[in-house]
Short mmCIF file of C-alpha atoms in Angstrom, two decimals:
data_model
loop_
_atom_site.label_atom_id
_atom_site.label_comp_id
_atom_site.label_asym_id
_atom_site.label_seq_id
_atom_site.Cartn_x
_atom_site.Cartn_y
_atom_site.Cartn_z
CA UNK A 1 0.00 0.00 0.00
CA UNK A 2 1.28 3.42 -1.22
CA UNK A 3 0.31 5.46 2.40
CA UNK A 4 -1.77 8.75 2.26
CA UNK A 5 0.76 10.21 4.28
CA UNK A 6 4.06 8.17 6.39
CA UNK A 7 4.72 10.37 9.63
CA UNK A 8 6.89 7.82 11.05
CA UNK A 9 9.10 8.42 7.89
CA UNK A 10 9.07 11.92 8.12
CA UNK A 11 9.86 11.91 11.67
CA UNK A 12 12.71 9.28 10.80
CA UNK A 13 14.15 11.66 8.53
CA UNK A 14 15.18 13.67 11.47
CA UNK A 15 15.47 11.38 14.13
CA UNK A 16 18.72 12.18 15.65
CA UNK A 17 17.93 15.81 15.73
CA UNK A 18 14.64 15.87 17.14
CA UNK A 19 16.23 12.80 19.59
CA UNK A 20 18.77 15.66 20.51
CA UNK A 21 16.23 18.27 21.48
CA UNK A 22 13.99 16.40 23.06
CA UNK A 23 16.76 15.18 25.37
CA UNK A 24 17.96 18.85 26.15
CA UNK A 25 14.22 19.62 27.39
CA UNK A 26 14.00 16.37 29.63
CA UNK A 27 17.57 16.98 31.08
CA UNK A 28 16.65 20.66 31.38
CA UNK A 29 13.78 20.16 34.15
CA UNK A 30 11.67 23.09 32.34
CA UNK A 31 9.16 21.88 30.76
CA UNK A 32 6.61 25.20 29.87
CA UNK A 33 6.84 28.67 29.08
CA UNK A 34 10.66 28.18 28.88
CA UNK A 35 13.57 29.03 26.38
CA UNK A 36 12.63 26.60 24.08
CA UNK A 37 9.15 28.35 23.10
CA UNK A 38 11.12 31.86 23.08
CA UNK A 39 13.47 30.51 20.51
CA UNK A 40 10.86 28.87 18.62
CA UNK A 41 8.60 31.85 18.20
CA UNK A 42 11.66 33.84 17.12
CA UNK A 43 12.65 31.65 14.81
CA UNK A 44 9.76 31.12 13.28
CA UNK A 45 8.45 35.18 13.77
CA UNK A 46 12.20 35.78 11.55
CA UNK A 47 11.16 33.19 8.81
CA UNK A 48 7.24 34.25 8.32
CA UNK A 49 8.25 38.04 8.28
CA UNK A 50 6.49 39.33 11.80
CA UNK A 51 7.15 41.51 14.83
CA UNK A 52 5.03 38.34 17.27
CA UNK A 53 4.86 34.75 16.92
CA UNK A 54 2.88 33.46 20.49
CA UNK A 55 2.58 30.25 20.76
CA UNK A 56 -0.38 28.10 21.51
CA UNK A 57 -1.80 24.91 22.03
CA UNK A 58 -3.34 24.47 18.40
CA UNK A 59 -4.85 25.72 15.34
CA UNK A 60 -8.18 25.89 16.59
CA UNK A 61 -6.84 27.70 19.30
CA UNK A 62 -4.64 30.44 17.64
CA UNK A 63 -7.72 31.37 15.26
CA UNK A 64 -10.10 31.46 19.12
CA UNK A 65 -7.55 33.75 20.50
CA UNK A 66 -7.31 35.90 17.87
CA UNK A 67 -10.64 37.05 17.89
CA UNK A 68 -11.09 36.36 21.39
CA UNK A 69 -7.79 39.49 21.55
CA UNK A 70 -10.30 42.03 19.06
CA UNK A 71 -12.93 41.39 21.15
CA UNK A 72 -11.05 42.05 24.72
CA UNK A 73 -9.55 44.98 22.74
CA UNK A 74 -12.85 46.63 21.56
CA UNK A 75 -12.25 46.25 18.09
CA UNK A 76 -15.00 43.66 17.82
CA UNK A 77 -18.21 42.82 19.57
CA UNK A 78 -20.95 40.03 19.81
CA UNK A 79 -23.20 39.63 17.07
CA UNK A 80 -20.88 40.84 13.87
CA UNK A 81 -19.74 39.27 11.13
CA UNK A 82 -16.83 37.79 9.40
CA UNK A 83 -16.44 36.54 6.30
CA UNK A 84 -14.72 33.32 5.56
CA UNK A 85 -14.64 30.80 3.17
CA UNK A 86 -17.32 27.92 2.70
CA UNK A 87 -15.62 25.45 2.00
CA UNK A 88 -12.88 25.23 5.15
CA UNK A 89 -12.18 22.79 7.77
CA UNK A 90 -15.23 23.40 10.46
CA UNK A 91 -12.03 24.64 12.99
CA UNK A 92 -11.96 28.02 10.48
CA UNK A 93 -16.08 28.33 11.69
CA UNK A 94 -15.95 26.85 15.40
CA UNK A 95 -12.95 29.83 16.26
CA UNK A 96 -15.97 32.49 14.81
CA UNK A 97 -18.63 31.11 16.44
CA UNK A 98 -16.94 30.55 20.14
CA UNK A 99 -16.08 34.07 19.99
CA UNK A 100 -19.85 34.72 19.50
CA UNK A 101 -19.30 36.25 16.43
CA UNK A 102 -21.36 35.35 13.09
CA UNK A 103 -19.32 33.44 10.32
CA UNK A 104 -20.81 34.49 6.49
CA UNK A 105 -19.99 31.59 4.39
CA UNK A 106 -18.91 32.65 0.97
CA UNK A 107 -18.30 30.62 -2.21
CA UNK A 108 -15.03 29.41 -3.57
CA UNK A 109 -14.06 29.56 -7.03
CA UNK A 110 -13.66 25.71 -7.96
CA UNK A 111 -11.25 26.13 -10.64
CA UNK A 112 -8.75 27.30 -7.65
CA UNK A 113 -10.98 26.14 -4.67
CA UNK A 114 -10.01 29.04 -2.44
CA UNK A 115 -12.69 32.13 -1.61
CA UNK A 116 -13.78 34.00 -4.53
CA UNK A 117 -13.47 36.86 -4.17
CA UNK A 118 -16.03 38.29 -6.64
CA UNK A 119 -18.33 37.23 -4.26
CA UNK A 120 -17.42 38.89 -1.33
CA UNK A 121 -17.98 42.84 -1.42
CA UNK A 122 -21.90 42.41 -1.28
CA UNK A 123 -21.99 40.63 1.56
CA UNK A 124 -19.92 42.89 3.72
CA UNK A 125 -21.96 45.14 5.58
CA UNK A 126 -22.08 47.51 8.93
CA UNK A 127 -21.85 44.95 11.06
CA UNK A 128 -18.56 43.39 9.25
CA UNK A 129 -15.59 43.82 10.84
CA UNK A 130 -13.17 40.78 9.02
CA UNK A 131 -12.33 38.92 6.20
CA UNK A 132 -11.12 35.43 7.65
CA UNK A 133 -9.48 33.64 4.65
CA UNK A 134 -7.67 30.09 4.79
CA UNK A 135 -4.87 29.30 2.78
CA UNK A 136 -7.04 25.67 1.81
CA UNK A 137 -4.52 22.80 0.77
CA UNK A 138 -1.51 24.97 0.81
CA UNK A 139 -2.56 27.26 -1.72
CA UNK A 140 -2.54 30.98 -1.67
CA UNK A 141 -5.69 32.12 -1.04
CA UNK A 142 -4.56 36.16 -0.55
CA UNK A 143 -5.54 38.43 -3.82
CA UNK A 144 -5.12 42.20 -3.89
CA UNK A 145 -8.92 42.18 -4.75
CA UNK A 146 -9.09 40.71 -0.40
CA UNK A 147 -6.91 43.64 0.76
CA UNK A 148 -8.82 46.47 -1.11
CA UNK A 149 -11.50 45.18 0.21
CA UNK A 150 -9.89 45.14 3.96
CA UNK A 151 -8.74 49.05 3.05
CA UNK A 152 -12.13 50.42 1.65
CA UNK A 153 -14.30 49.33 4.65
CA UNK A 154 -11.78 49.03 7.66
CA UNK A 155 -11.81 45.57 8.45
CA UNK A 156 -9.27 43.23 9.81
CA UNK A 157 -7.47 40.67 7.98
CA UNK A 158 -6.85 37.38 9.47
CA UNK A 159 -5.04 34.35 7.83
CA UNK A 160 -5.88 31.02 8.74
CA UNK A 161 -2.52 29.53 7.77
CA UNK A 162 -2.76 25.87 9.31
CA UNK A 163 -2.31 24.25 5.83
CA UNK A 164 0.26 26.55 4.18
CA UNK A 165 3.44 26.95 6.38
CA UNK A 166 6.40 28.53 3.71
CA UNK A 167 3.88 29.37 0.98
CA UNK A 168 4.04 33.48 -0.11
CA UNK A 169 2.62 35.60 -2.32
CA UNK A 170 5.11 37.85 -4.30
CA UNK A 171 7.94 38.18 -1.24
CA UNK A 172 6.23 37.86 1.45
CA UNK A 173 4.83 34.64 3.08
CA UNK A 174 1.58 34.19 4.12
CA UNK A 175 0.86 34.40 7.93
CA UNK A 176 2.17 38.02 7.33
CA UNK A 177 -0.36 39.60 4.66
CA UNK A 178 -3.01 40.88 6.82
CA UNK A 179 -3.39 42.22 10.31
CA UNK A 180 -2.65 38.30 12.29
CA UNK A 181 -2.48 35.15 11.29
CA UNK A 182 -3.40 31.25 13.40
CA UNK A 183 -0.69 28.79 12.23
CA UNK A 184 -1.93 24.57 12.80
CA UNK A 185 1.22 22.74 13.93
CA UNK A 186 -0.49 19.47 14.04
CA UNK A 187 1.92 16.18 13.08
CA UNK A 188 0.29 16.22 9.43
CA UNK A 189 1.25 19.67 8.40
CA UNK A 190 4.16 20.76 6.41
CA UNK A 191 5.79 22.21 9.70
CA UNK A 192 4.23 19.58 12.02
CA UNK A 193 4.95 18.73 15.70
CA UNK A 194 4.77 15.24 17.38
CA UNK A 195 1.20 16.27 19.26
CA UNK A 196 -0.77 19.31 18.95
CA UNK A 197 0.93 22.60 18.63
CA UNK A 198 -0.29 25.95 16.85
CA UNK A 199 0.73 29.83 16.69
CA UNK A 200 -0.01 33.28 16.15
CA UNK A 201 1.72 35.78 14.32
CA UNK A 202 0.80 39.44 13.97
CA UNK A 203 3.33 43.02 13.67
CA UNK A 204 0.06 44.49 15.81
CA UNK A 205 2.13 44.55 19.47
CA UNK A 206 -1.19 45.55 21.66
CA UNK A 207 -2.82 42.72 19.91
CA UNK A 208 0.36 40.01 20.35
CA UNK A 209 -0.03 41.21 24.74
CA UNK A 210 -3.22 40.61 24.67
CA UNK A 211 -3.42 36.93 22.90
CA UNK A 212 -0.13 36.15 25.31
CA UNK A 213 -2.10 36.95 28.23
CA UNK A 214 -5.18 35.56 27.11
CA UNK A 215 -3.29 32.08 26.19
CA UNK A 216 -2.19 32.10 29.62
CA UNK A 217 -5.05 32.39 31.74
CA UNK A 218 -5.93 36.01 31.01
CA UNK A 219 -2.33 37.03 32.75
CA UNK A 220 0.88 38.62 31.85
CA UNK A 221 2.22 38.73 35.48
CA UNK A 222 1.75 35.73 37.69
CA UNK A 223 -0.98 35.60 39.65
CA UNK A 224 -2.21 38.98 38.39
CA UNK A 225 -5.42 38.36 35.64
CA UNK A 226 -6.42 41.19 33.42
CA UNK A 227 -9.01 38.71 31.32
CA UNK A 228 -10.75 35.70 31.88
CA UNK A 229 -8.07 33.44 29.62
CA UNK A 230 -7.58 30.12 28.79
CA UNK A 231 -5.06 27.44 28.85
CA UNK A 232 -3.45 27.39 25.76
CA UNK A 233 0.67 27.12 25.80
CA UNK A 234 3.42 26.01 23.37
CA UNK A 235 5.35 22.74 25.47
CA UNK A 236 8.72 23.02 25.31
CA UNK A 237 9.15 20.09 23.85
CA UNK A 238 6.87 20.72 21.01
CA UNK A 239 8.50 23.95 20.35
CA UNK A 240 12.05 21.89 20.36
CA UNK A 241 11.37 19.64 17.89
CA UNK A 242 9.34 22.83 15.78
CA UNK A 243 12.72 24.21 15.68
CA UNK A 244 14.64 21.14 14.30
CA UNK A 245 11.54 20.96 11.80
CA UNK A 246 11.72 24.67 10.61
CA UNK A 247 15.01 24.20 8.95
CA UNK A 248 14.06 21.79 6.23
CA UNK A 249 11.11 23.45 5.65
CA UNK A 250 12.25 24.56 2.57
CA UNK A 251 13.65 21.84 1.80
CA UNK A 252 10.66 19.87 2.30
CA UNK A 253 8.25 22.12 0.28
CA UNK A 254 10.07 21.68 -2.21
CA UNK A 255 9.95 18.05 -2.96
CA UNK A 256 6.08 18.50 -2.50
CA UNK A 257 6.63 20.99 -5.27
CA UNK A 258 8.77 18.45 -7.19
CA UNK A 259 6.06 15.99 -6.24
CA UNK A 260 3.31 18.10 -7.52
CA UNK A 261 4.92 19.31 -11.09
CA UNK A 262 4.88 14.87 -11.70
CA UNK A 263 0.65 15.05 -10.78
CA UNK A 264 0.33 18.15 -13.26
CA UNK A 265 2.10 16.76 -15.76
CA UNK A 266 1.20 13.29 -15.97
CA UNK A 267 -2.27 12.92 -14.44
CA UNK A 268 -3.92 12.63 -18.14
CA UNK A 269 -7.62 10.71 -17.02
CA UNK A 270 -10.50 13.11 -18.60
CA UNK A 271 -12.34 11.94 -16.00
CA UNK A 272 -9.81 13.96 -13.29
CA UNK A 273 -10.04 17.66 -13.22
CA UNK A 274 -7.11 19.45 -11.35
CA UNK A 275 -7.66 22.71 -9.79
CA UNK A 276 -5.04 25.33 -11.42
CA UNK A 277 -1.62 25.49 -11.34
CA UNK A 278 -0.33 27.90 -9.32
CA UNK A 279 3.13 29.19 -9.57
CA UNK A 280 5.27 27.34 -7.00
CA UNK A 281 5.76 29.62 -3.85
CA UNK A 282 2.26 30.61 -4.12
CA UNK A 283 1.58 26.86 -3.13
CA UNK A 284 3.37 24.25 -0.61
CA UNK A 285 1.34 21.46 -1.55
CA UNK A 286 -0.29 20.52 1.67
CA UNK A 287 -2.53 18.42 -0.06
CA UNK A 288 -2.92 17.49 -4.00
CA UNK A 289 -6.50 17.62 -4.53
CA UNK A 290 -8.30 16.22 -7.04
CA UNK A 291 -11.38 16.46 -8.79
CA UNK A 292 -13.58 13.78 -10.13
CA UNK A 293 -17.58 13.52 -10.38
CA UNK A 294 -17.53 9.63 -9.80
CA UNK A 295 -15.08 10.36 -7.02
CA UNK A 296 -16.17 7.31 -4.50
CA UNK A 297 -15.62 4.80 -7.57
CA UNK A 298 -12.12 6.56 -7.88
CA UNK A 299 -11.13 6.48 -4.61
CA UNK A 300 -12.29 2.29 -3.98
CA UNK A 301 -10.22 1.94 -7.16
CA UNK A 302 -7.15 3.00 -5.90
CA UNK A 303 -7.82 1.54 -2.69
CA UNK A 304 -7.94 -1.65 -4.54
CA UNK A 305 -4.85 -1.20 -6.24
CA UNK A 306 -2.92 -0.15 -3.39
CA UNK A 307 -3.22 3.42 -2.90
CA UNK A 308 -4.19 4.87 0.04
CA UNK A 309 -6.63 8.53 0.11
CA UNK A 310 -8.24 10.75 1.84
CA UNK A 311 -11.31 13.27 1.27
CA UNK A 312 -10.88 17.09 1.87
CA UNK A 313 -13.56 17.70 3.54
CA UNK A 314 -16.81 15.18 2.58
CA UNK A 315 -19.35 17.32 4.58
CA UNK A 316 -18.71 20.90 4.29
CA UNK A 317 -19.67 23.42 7.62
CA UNK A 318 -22.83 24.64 6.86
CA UNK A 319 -24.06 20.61 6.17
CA UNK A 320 -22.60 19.54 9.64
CA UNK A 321 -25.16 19.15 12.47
CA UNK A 322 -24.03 21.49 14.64
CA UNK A 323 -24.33 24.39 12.07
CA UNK A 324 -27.19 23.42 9.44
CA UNK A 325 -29.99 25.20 11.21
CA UNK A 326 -27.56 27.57 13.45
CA UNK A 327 -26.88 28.76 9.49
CA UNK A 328 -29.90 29.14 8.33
CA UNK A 329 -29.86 25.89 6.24
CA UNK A 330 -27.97 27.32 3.62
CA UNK A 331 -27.18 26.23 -0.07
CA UNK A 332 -24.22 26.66 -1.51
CA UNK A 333 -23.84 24.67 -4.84
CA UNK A 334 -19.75 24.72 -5.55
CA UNK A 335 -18.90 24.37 -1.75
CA UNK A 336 -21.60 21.00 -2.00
CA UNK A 337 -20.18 20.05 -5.66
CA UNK A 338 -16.79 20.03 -3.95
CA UNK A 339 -17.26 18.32 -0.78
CA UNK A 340 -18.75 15.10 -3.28
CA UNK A 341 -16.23 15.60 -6.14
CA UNK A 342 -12.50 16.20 -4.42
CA UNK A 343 -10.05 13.46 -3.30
CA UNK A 344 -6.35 13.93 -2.10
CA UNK A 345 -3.97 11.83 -3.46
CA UNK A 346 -0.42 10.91 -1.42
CA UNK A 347 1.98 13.74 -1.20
CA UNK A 348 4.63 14.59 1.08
CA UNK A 349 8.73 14.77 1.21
CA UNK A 350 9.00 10.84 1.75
CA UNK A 351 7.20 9.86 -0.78
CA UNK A 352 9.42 8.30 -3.85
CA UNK A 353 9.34 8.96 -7.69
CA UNK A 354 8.16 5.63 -8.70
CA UNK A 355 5.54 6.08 -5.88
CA UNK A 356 4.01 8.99 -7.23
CA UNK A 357 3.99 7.32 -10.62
CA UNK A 358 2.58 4.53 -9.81
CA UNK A 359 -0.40 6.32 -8.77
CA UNK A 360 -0.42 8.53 -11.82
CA UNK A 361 -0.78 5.20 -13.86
CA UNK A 362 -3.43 3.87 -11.64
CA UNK A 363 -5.37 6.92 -12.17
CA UNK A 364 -5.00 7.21 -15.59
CA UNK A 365 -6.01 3.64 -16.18
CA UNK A 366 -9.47 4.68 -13.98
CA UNK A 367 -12.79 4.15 -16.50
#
């Protein structure tokens, strides 16, 4: 079988130096809010372009904290909006809703799958105060159309960069476009931990106090609260082995990237539909989806020949229980026509040439 994704591989890859760290944490007898997570968020503030990286206990958590931060700061208030893609992971929704705020779901284009953002100006109104967008499957989803946007009606931008750690658009990489940014460190990502880890990033310094404190409790000096916080810190180990990860990041990317320009190239099945090619640092190849209207068939199929799969996401937000009537029962055709058609294939820096090619010939052998 021809795995979805090998983490005990990747891991392997860097065994001796993640071995190395984790050992200097256990010998050091400091275990939290130590000089491993300092180094880490510098390191990794330096590389995405920042002022603040905080660290955090997860995705869903960096994205909660951030808006839990505009809220504590008066910038935002119960009951308005922010606009975010459709078709995201339900974390994107769940960090809008805990805040108390209102997500409005908005279409993506499906030849690129990210937010279209045609689609977005008439649904801002008075009570809009963000445009939320997620860098889905690694892929840019940033346009100068989005920050316009952001600059004709003064709202915040916030990047939900969980799935695109290293990806940019033009110099800069994403995580630093808009006004903060929640980074996923979970072990599947491109810059993955060995448990749950995630991140904030932001040049806005009131804002970067404010999530720290939050994060913590609601307090920047022991024992002294200024908010009613939450538990949410970076381990020391996880940040030590974040480090050792951060400097083959590149690296890494780039045999996605490798790994990708194969799938373009080859994948020749009328039946599959890729979404476009972007140019290669405006995508770190998270995933490779795929597109295919008899997409269970396809996926069985390659099951049966020895490839393993996975579906990004099969029932989008607004579908799930917990949000089809909170949502007004919504319909929204391409986020639906998505959620049945898309299937990600194997991709990541341990998987081999012939690998990859042996898929590609499965795939183009599927009737």
């Amino acid at each position: 079988m021809i795995p979805f994704l090998s983490l005990k591989d990747i891991t392997a890859n860097y065994r001796n130096e993640i071995a190395e760290a984790v050992t200097r944490v256990v010998d050091s007898g400091w275990y939290l809010l130590g000089e491993e997570a300092k180094a880490f968020e510098w390191e990794y503030a330096t590389y995405i372009g920042t002022k603040h990286c905080i660290g955090c206990g997860n995705g869903l958590d960096a994205l909660t904290l951030i808006l839990g931060a505009y809220k504590e700061l008066g910038v935002m208030h119960d009951g308005d909006e922010i606009v975010v893609p459709a078709n995201t992971y339900i974390a994107t929704i769940l960090a809008i809703t805990e805040n108390n705020l209102i997500p409005v779901l908005i279409e993506p284009r499906f030849e690129t799958l990210e937010i279209d953002d045609r689609l977005i100006e008439k649904h801002i109104t008075n009570r809009t105060k963000a445009i939320m967008i997620v860098h889905l499957y690694g892929r840019c989803a940033y346009t100068d159309t989005i920050g316009n946007l952001c600059r004709k009606y003064n709202l915040k931008l916030i990047e939900d960069n969980a799935q695109a750690h290293g990806c940019r658009f033009g110099t800069k990489h994403t995580g630093s476009l808009g006004d903060a940014a929640g980074h996923s460190f979970y072990p599947g990502k491109n810059l993955g931990a060995l448990g749950d880890a995630g991140a904030v990033t932001t040049d806005d310094d009131e804002l970067a106090a404010c999530i720290r404190a939050l994060a913590n409790y609601g307090s920047s000096q022991k024992y002294v609260f200024d908010y009613c916080g939450r538990n949410s810190r970076l381990d020391e180990i996880q940040a030590a082995v974040l480090n050792v990860k951060l400097q083959h990041l590149d690296a890494d990317n780039h045999k996605r990237q490798q790994i990708a320009t194969l799938y373009y190239e080859n994948i020749l099945n009328p039946s599959v539909k890729l979404p476009i090619r972007l140019p290669n640092e405006n995508n770190v190849y998270h995933l490779f989806p795929i597109l295919c209207t008899k997409r269970d068939d396809l996926q069985r199929y390659l099951t049966n020949n020895g490839v393993q799969t996975l579906i990004h996401y099969p029932i989008p937000p607004h579908k799930q229980d917990c949000y089809s009537k909170r949502l007004g029962n919504l319909s929204l055709p391409i986020t639906e026509q998505l959620a049945k058609q898309e299937l990600s294939l194997p991709i990541s820096p341990v998987i081999s040439e012939n690998e990859v090619m042996t898929v590609i010939n499965i795939i183009n052998l599927f009737k």
